[in-house]
Coordinates of C-alpha atoms in Angstrom, one line a residue:
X7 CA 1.9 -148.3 -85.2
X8 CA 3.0 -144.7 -85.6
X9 CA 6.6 -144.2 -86.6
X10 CA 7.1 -141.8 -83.5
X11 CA 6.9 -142.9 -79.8
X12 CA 5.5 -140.4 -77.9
X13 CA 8.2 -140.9 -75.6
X14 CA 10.9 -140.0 -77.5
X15 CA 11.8 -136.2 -77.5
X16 CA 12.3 -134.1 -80.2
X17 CA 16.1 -134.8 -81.2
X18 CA 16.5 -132.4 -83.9
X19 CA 15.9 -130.6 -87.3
X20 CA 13.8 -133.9 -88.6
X21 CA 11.7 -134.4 -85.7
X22 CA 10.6 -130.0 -86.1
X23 CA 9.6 -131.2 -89.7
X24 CA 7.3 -133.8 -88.6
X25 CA 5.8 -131.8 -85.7
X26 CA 5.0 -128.8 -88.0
X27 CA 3.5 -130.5 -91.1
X28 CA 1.4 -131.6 -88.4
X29 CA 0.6 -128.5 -86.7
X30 CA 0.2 -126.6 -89.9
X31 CA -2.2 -129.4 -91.3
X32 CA -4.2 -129.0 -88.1
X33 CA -3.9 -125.4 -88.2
X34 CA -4.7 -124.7 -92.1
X35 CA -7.7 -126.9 -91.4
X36 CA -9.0 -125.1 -88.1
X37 CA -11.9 -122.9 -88.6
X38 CA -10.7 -120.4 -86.4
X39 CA -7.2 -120.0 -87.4
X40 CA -6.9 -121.7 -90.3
X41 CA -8.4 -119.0 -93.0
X42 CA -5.3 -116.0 -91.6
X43 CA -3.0 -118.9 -93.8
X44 CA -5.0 -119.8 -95.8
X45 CA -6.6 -116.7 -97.1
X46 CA -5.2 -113.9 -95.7
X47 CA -1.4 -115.1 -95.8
X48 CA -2.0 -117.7 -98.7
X49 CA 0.9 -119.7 -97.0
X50 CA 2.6 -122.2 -99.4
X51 CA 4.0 -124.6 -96.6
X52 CA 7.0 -125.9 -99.0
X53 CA 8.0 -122.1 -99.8
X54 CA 7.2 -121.6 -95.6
X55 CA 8.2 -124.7 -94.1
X56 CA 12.0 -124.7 -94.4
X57 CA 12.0 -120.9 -92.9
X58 CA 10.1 -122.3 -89.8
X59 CA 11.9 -125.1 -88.8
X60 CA 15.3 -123.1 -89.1
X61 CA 13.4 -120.5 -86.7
X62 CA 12.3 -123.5 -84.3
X63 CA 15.8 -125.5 -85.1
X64 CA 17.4 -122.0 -84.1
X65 CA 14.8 -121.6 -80.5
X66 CA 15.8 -125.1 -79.7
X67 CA 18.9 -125.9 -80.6
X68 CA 20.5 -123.1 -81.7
X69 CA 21.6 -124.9 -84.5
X70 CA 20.2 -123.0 -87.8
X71 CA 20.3 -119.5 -88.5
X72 CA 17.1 -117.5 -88.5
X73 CA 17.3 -113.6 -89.3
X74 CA 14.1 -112.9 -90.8
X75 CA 11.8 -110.4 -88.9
X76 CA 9.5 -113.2 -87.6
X77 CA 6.9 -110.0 -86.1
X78 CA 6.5 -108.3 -89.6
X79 CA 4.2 -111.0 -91.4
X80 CA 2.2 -111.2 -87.9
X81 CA 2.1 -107.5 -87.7
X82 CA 0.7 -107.6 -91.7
X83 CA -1.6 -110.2 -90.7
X84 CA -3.1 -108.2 -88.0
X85 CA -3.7 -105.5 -90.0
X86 CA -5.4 -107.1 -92.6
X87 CA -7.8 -109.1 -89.4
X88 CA -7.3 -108.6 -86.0
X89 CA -5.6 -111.4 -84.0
X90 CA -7.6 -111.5 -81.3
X91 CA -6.3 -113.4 -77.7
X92 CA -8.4 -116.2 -78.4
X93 CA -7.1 -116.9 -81.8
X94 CA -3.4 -116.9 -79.9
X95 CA -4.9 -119.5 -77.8
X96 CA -6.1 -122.0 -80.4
X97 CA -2.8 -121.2 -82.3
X98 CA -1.1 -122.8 -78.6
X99 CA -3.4 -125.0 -78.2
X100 CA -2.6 -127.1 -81.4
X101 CA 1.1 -126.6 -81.3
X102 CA 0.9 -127.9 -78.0
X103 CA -1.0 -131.2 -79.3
X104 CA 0.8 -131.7 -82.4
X105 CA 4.5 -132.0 -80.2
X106 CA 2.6 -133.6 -77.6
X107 CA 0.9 -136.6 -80.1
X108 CA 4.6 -137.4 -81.5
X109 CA 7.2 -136.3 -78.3
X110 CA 7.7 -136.3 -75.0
X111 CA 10.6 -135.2 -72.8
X112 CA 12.6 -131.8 -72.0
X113 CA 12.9 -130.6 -75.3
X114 CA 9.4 -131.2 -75.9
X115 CA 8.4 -129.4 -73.4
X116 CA 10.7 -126.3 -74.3
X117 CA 9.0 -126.1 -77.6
X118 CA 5.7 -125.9 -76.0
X119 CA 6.6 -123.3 -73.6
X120 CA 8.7 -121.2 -76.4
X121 CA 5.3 -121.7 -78.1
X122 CA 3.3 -120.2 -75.5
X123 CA 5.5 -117.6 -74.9
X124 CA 6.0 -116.4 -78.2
X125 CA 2.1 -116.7 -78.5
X126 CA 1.7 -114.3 -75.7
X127 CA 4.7 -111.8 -76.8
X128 CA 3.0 -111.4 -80.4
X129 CA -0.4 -110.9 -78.4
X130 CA 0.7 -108.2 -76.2
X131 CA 2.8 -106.5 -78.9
X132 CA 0.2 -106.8 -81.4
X133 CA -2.4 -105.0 -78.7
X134 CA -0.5 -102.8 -77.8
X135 CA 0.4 -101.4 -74.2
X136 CA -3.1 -100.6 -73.8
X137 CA -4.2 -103.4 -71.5
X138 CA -8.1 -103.3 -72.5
X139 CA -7.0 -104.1 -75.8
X140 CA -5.8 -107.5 -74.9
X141 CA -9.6 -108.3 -74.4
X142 CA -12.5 -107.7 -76.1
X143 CA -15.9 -107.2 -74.5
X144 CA -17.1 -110.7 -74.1
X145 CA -13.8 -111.8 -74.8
X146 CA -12.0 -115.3 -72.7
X147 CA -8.7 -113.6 -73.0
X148 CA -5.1 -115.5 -73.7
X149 CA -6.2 -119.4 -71.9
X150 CA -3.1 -121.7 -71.6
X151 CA -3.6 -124.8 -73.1
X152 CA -4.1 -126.5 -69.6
X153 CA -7.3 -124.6 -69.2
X154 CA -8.4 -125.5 -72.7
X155 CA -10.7 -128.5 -73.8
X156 CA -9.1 -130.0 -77.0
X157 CA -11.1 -130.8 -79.5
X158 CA -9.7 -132.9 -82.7
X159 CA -9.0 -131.0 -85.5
X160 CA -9.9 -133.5 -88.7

């Protein structure tokens, strides 16, 4: 049986490192999002992992201090490939299933809506002000994860 309930909530700094070795293992693997780590960022999860949980420890709990410019590697990563809305969406839709397969409760659900809303933020800052930016021609657009059909990630 898995060490995590899904019914307990995310209670802290040891429960964010858990829930994002598992979303980045999803995500470095994902064939949509997986190569701007990968390959464009060449993220080094030890060197990156400590620097995202205090940012998530900090949206959460306010209990770590984060004062690195969290847009300027998205900005550089845009620059080098477009981020496009539907990229933002798969990047939701598997932080949303990596908290959901190990918590559940009201801090749980903040980090999925902080997700979603940072998600959308970087989008629309990314594009621009220019609303036809936010979608291409042919383009779903932003899709919350309850729209989205998951699909595993292994």
């Amino acid at each position: 049986m898995n060490q995590f309930a899904a019914d307990n909530d995310i209670s802290g700094r040891a429960d964010l490192i858990v829930v994002l070795r598992r979303f980045y293992t999803a995500a470095f693997a994902d064939r949509r999002i997986g190569p701007f780590f990968t390959e464009i960022a060449g993220t080094d999860l030890e060197v990156h992992l400590p620097r995202i949980t205090d940012f998530w420890e900090r949206a959460l709990f306010r209990t770590a201090d984060y004062g690195r410019d969290a847009f300027g590697p998205h900005a550089a990563l845009h620059a080098a490939r477009a981020m496009t809305a539907e990229d933002f969406g798969r990047w939701v839709q598997l932080w949303n299933a990596a908290v959901d397969g190990l918590h559940r409760g009201p801090n749980a659900e903040r980090a999925k809506a902080t997700g979603e809303r940072i998600a959308l933020a970087l989008h629309k800052r990314l594009a621009g002000t220019d609303p036809a930016l936010l979608l291409r021609p042919g383009s779903r657009g932003f899709v919350p994860l309850a729209a989205l059909e998951l699909r595993t990630t292994a």
